[in-house]
XYZ file of C-alpha atoms in Angstrom:
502
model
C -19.817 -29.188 0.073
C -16.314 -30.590 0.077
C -15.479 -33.975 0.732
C -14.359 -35.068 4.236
C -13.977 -38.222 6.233
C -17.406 -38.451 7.590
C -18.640 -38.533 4.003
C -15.999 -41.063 3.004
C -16.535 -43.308 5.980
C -20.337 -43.169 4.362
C -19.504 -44.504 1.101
C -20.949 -48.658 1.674
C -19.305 -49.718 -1.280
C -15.721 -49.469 0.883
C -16.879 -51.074 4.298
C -14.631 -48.740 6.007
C -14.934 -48.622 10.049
C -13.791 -46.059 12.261
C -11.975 -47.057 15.343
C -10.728 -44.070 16.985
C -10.153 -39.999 16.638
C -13.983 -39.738 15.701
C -13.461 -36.106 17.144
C -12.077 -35.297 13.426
C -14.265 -36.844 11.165
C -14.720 -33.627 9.740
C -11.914 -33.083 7.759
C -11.569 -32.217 4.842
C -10.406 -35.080 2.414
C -8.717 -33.571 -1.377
C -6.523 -36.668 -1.915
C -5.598 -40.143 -0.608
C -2.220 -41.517 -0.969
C -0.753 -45.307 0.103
C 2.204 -45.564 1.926
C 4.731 -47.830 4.005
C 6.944 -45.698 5.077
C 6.798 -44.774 8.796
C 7.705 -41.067 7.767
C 5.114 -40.256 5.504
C 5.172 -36.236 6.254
C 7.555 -35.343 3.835
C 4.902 -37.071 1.182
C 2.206 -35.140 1.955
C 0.620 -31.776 0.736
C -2.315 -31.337 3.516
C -5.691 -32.948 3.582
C -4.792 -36.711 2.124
C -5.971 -39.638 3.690
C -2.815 -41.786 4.336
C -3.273 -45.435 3.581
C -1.327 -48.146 4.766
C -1.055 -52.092 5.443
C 1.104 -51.672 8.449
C 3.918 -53.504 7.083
C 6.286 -51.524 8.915
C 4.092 -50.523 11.990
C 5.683 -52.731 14.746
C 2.503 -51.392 17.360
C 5.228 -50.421 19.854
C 3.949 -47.498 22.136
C 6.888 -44.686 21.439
C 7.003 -46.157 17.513
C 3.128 -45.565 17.090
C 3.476 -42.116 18.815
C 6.002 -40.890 16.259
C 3.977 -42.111 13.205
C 0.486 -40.364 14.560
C 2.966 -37.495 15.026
C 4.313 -37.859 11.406
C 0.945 -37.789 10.083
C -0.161 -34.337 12.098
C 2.855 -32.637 10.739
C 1.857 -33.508 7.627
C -1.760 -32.022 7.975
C -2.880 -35.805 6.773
C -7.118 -36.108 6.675
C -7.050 -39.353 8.287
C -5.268 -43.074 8.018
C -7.204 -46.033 6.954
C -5.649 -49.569 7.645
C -6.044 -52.553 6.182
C -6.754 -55.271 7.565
C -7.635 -58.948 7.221
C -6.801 -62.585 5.736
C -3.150 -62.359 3.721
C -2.123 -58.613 5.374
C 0.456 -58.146 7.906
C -2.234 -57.008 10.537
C -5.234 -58.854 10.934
C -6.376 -55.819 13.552
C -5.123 -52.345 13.939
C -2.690 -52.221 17.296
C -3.714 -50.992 20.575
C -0.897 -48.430 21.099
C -1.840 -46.761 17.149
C -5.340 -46.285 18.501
C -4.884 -44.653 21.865
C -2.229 -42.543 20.210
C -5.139 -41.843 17.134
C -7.520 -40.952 19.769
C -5.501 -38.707 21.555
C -4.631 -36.712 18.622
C -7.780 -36.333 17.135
C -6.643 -38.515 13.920
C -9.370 -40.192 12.145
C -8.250 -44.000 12.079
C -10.452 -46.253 9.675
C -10.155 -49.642 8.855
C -10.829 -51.106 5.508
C -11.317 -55.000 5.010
C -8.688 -56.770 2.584
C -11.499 -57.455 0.424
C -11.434 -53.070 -0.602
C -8.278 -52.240 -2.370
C -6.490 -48.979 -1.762
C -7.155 -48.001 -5.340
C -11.361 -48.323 -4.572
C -10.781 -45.615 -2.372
C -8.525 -43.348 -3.937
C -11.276 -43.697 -6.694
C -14.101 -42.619 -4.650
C -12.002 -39.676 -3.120
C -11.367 -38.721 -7.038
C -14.991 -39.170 -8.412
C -16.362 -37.366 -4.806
C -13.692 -34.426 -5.363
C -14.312 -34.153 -9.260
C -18.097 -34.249 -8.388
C -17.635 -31.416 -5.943
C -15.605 -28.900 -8.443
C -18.369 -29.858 -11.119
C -20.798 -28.530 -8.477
C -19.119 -25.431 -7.768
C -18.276 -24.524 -11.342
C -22.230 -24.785 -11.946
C -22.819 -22.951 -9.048
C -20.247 -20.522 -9.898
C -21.128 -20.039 -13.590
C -25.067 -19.200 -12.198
C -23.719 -16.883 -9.742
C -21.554 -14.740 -12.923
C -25.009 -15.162 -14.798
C -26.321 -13.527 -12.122
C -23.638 -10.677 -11.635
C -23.571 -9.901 -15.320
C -27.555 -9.169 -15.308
C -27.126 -6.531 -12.483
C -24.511 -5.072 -14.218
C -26.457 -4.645 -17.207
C -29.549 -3.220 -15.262
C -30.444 0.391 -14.159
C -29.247 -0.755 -10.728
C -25.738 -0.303 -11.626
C -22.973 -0.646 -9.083
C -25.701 -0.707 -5.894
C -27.087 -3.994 -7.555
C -23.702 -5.523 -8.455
C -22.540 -5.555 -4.848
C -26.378 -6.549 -3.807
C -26.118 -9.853 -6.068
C -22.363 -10.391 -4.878
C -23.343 -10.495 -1.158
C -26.949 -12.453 -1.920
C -24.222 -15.145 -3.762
C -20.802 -15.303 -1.395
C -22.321 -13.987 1.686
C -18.955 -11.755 1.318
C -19.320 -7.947 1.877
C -17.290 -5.515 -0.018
C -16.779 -2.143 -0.464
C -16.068 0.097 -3.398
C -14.127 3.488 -3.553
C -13.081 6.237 -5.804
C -9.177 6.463 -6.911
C -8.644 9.178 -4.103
C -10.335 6.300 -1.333
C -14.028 8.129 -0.856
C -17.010 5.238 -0.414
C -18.799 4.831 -3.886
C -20.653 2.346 -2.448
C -20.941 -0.989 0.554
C -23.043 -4.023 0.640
C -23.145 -6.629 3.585
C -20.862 -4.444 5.704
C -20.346 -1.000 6.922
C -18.301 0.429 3.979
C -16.704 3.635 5.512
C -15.539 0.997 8.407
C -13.957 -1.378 6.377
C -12.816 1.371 4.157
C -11.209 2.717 7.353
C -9.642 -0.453 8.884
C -8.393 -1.605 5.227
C -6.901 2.045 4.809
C -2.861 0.823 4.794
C -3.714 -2.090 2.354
C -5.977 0.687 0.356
C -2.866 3.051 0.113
C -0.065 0.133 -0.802
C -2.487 -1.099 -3.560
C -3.225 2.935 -5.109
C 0.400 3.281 -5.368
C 1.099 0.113 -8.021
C -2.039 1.218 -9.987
C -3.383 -1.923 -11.679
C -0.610 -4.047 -11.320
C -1.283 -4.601 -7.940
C -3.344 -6.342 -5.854
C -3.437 -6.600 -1.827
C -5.086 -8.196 1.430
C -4.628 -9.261 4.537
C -5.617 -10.256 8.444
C -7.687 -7.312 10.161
C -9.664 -7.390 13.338
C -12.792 -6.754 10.577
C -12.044 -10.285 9.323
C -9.681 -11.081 5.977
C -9.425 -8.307 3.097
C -8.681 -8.543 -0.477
C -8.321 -5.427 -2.157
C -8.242 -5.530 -6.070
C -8.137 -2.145 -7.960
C -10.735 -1.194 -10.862
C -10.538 -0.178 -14.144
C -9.123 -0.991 -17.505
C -6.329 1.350 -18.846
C -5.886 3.558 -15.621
C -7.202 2.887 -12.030
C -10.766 4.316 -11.376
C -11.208 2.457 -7.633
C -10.845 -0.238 -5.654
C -12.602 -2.845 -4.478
C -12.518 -4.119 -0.784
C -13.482 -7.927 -0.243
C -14.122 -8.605 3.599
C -14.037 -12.800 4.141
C -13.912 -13.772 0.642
C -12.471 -16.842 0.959
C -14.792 -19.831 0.150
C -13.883 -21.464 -3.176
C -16.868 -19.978 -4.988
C -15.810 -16.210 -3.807
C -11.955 -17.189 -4.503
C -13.842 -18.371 -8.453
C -15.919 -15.013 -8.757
C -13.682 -12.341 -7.939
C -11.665 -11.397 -10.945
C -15.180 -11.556 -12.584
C -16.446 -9.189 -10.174
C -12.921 -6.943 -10.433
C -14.206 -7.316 -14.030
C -17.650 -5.841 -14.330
C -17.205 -3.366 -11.842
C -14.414 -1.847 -13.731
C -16.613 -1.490 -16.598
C -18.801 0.393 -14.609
C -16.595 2.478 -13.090
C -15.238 3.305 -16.620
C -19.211 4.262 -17.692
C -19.327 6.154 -14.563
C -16.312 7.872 -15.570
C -17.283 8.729 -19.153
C -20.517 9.525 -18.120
C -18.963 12.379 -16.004
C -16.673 13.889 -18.995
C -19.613 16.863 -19.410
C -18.976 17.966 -16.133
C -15.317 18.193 -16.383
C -15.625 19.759 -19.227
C -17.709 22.913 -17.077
C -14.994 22.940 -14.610
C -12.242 23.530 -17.169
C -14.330 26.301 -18.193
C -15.022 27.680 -14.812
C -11.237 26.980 -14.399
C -10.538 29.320 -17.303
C -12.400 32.103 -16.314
C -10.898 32.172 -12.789
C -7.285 32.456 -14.495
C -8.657 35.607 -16.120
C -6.976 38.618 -15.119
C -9.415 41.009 -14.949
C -11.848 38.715 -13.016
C -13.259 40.726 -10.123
C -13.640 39.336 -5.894
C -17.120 39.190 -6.255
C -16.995 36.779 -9.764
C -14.318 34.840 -8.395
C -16.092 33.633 -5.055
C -19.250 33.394 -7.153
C -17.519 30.760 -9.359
C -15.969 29.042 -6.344
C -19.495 29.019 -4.879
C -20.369 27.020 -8.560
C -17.525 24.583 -8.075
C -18.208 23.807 -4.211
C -15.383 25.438 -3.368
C -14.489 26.350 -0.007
C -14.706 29.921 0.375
C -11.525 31.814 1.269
C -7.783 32.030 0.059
C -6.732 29.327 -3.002
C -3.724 27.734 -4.533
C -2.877 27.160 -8.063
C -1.044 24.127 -8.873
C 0.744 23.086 -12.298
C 1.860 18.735 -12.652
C 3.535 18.038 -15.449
C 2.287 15.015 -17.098
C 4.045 11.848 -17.728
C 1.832 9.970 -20.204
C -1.984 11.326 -21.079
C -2.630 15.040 -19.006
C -6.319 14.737 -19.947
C -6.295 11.050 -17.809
C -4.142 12.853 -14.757
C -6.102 15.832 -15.365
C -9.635 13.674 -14.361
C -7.906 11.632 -11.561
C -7.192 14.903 -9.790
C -10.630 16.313 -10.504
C -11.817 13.418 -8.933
C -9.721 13.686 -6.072
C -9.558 17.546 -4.711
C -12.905 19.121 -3.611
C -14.117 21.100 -6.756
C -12.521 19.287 -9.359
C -10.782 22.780 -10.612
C -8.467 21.012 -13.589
C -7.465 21.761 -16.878
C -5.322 20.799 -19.228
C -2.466 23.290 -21.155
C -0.079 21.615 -23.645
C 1.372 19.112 -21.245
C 0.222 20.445 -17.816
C -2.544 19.974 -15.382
C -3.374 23.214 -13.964
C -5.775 22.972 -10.886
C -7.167 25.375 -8.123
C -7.697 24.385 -4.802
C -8.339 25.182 -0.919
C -5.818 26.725 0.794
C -6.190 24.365 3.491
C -5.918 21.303 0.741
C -3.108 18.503 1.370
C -1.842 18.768 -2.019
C 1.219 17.084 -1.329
C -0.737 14.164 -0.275
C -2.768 14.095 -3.524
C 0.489 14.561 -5.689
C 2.006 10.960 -3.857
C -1.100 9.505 -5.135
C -1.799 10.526 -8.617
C 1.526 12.495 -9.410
C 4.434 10.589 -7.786
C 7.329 11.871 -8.816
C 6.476 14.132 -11.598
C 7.525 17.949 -11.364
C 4.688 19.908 -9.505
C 4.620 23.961 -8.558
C 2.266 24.807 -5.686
C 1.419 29.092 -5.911
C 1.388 30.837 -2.555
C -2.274 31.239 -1.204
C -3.948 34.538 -2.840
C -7.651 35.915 -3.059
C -9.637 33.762 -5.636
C -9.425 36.944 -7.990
C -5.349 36.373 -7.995
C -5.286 32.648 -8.888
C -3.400 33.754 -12.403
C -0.826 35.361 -10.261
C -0.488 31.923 -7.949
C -0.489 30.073 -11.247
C 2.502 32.035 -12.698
C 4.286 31.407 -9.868
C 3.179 27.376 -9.585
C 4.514 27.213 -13.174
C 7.664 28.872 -12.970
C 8.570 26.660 -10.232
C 8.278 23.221 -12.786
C 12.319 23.930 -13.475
C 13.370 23.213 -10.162
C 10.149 20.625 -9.561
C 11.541 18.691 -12.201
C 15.868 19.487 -11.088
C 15.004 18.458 -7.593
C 12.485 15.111 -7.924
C 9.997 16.902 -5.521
C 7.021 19.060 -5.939
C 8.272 22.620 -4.811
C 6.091 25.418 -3.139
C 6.584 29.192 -3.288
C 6.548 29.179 0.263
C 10.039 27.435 0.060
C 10.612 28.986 -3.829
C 12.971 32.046 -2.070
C 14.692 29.682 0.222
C 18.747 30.084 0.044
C 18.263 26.330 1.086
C 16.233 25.907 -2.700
C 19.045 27.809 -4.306
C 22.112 26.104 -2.712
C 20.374 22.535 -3.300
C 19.452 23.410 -7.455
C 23.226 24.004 -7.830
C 26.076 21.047 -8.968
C 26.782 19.204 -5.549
C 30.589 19.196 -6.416
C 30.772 23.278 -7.097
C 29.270 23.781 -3.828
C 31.363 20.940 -2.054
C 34.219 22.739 -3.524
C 33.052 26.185 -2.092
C 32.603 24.990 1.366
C 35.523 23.027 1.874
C 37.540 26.815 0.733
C 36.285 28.252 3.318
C 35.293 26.161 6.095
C 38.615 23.800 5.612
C 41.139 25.561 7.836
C 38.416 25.235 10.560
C 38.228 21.390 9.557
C 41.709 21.157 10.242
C 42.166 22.952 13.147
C 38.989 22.110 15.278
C 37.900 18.526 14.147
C 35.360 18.416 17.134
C 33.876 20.887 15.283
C 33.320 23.205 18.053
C 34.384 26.521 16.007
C 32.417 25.292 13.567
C 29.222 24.942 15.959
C 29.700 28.388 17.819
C 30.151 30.301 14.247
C 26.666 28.983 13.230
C 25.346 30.030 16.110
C 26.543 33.419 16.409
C 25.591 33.661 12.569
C 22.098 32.485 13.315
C 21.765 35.090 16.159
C 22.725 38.013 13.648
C 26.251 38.276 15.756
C 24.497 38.394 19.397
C 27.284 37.750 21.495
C 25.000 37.354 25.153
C 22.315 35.061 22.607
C 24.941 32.731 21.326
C 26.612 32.372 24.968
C 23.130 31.839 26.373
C 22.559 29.164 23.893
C 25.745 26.997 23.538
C 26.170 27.937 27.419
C 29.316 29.491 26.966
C 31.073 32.605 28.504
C 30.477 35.774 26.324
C 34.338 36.158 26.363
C 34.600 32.145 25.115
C 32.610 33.025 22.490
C 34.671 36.116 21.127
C 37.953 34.256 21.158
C 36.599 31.254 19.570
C 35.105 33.977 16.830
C 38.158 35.824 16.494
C 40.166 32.776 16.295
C 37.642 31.480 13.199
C 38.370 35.034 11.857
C 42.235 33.986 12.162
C 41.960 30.810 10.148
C 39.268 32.454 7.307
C 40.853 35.146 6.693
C 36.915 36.798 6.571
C 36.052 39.487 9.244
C 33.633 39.207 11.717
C 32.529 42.574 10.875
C 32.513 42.522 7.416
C 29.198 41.676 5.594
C 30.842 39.794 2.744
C 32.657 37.827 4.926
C 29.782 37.287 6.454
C 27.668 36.180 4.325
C 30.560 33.451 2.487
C 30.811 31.857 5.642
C 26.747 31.271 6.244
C 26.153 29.947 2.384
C 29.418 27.558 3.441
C 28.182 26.397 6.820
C 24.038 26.321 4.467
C 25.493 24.636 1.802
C 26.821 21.976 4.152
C 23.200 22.065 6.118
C 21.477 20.688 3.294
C 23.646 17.752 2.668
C 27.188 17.812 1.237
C 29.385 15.538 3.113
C 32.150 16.938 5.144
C 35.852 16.166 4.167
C 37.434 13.343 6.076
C 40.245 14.066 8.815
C 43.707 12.274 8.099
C 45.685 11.283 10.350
């Protein structure tokens, strides 16, 4: 147990007496540090036991205020006195006791014959017999962690010796968040609550660490593995010295059993490449398809094929999204991960996770029997995955939006401003500008676009015809047309407009 001023006031060797603010004899005591100043705050660290002779303490009410004061705001343990024959106070004054009292301050008095260096000693040999203590403790405990780790038990008896030691619960789960397994709390509700922390730590791999203050108590979460992140580990209350000692030797062994756990699984990644294989045959039929699914725990019903290229090792991206998408449908060609999944999957959400920013297709949903035709599609889209910094879908892969944003920013600047600038110049509220998108967006409805901009139908023609004016494209003309809605698109997805001057 750590030091603190009850077991100081203990020691008989230094005679010491307590005279007032008994209500915080339990404090801890990690140092002890003699001083005359009245303004000792700025000295201290927290936890010292201030020691004085009163040489300066004059025992005026207002002047002993301030210095208990002092002493609070620097988080002092207590303040011993000394007193006696040859000192400047043979008794401690009345005013620095109420004031003590009041505060809660531990106030001792030592006898002249006990010099401040006795008990700055005995704080020393108490505090250096303490950490000798806990480092024995501490080194049986790791004994004790290393032999579950080594036995059949596995993880379930790491986490079981871990609580039985620190009292400290903790949770471990999988790269993609799912409970491995919990001991001394409820893991899926701390895995829950901690879910934000969880999520900040996944995204800086093993370089990062996390915790915080949660209505479950205090987290640490510390992420597993050795050369890529397997899991994390979720620490509720870990915060005696011992726990603060033992976890990067926990972090330690159960990232070597995460790592076994993960070779030990290689055999069965290896069957769902296969499986993975077969379904990218073309001449699979429905019935083998959803068979195969059925093997893999696949949800029945329409798939997507997805293609990632990787940035370092595809067979190491290639597991962590096995691991993380029901089925574990990957497979590695030349540089790509190619994986299968539900249509209702959030793919996007397990790209930010093990895929962030690297060029990803997603194929349109199909019967399982067409996944070669999604995949086709999933990889031709890799181009403008990798042009645009975003994983692209074939939903969006025929998008005039895709097509305009793939091209050079200052081409397409170029070919807006031609045609759109005479309205820029004539109209810089914009309001030709607003009523030609609409009526383009209403495939020329006259009665639509006056409904929606609230207009009258005849407002809307001359505004029209006057945009035809300053174009020079006609409203009836499908070329026209069409060069005025890539202009007004182009702008739409995020080329700046030209500045008015004045």
């Amino acid at each position: 147990m750590p030091l603190t001023v009850r077991d100081l006031l203990a020691i008989p060797s230094l005679r010491l007496r307590l005279i007032a603010g008994g209500a915080g004899l339990g404090r801890v005591v990690e140092a002890a540090h003699a001083t005359e100043t009245t303004s000792p705050a700025a000295w201290l660290e927290g936890a010292e036991v201030v020691m004085t002779t009163g040489l300066l303490l004059t025992g005026d009410d207002a002047d002993s205020a301030a210095y208990v004061d002092e002493l609070r705001e620097g988080k002092a343990s207590a303040l011993i006195v000394g007193v006696g024959g040859g000192l400047p106070l043979q008794a401690v004054p009345t005013a620095l006791s109420q004031h003590a009292e009041r505060a809660g301050m531990p106030l001792l008095v030592a006898p002249a014959t006990v010099p401040f260096a006795s008990i700055t000693k005995a704080v020393f040999v108490a505090r250096a017999s303490e950490e000798r203590r806990l480092l024995e403790r501490t080194l049986r405990t790791q004994r004790r962690l290393s032999a579950a780790a080594a036995s059949s038990d596995g993880l379930e008896g790491l986490l079981s010796s871990w609580v039985q030691a620190t009292g400290s619960g903790v949770a471990v789960c999988d790269a993609s968040g799912r409970l491995l397994s919990a001991a001394g709390t409820d893991g899926q509700a701390l895995l829950t609550e901690a879910a934000p922390v969880i999520d900040t730590v996944a995204l800086h791999g093993l370089r990062g660490s996390g915790g915080g203050d949660l209505p479950c108590g205090k987290v640490v979460v510390q992420p597993l593995g050795t050369a890529r992140m397997r899991g994390l580990a979720v620490l509720l209350n870990a915060d005696s010295a011992e726990s603060r000692l033992l976890i990067s030797v926990l972090v330690s062994l159960l990232s070597v059993e995460l790592e076994r756990r993960h070779l030990a699984d290689e055999p069965q990644r290896r069957r769902r490449a296969a499986l993975l294989a077969r379904l990218f045959t073309t001449d699979i039929t429905a019935e083998q398809a959803h068979a195969l699914l059925r093997t893999a725990d696949v949800p029945a019903g329409p798939v997507r094929a997805v293609a990632v290229q990787a940035a370092g090792d595809p067979v190491e991206l290639a597991a962590d999204l096995a691991l993380a998408l029901p089925g574990g449908l990957a497979r590695v060609t030349g540089g790509t991960v190619e994986v299968v999944v539900a249509q209702d999957t959030d793919i996007h959400a397990v790209l930010r996770r093990f895929a962030p920013g690297r060029p990803a297709g997603i194929g349109p949903a199909v019967a399982p029997q067409h996944a070669a035709l999604s995949l086709r599609q999933a990889v031709a889209l890799l181009p403008s995955s990798a042009e645009l910094g975003r994983p692209i879908s074939a939903a969006e892969a025929g998008s005039v939006r895709l097509l305009l944003s793939l091209g050079s920013p200052a081409t397409l600047a170029a070919f807006a401003d031609t045609v759109l600038a005479p309205l820029d110049a004539a109209d810089p509220a914009g309001e030709l500008t607003e009523t030609l998108r609409v009526w383009l967006e209403t495939n020329g409805s006259w009665a639509e676009t006056s409904n929606l901009l609230g207009l009258h139908r005849h407002t809307v023609q001359n505004r029209i015809e006057k945009v035809a004016k300053l174009t020079g494209r006609q409203q009836d003309r499908a070329e026209d047309r069409i060069d005025l809605w890539l202009a007004l698109t182009a702008r739409a997805v995020g080329l700046p407009r030209p500045q008015q001057h004045k």
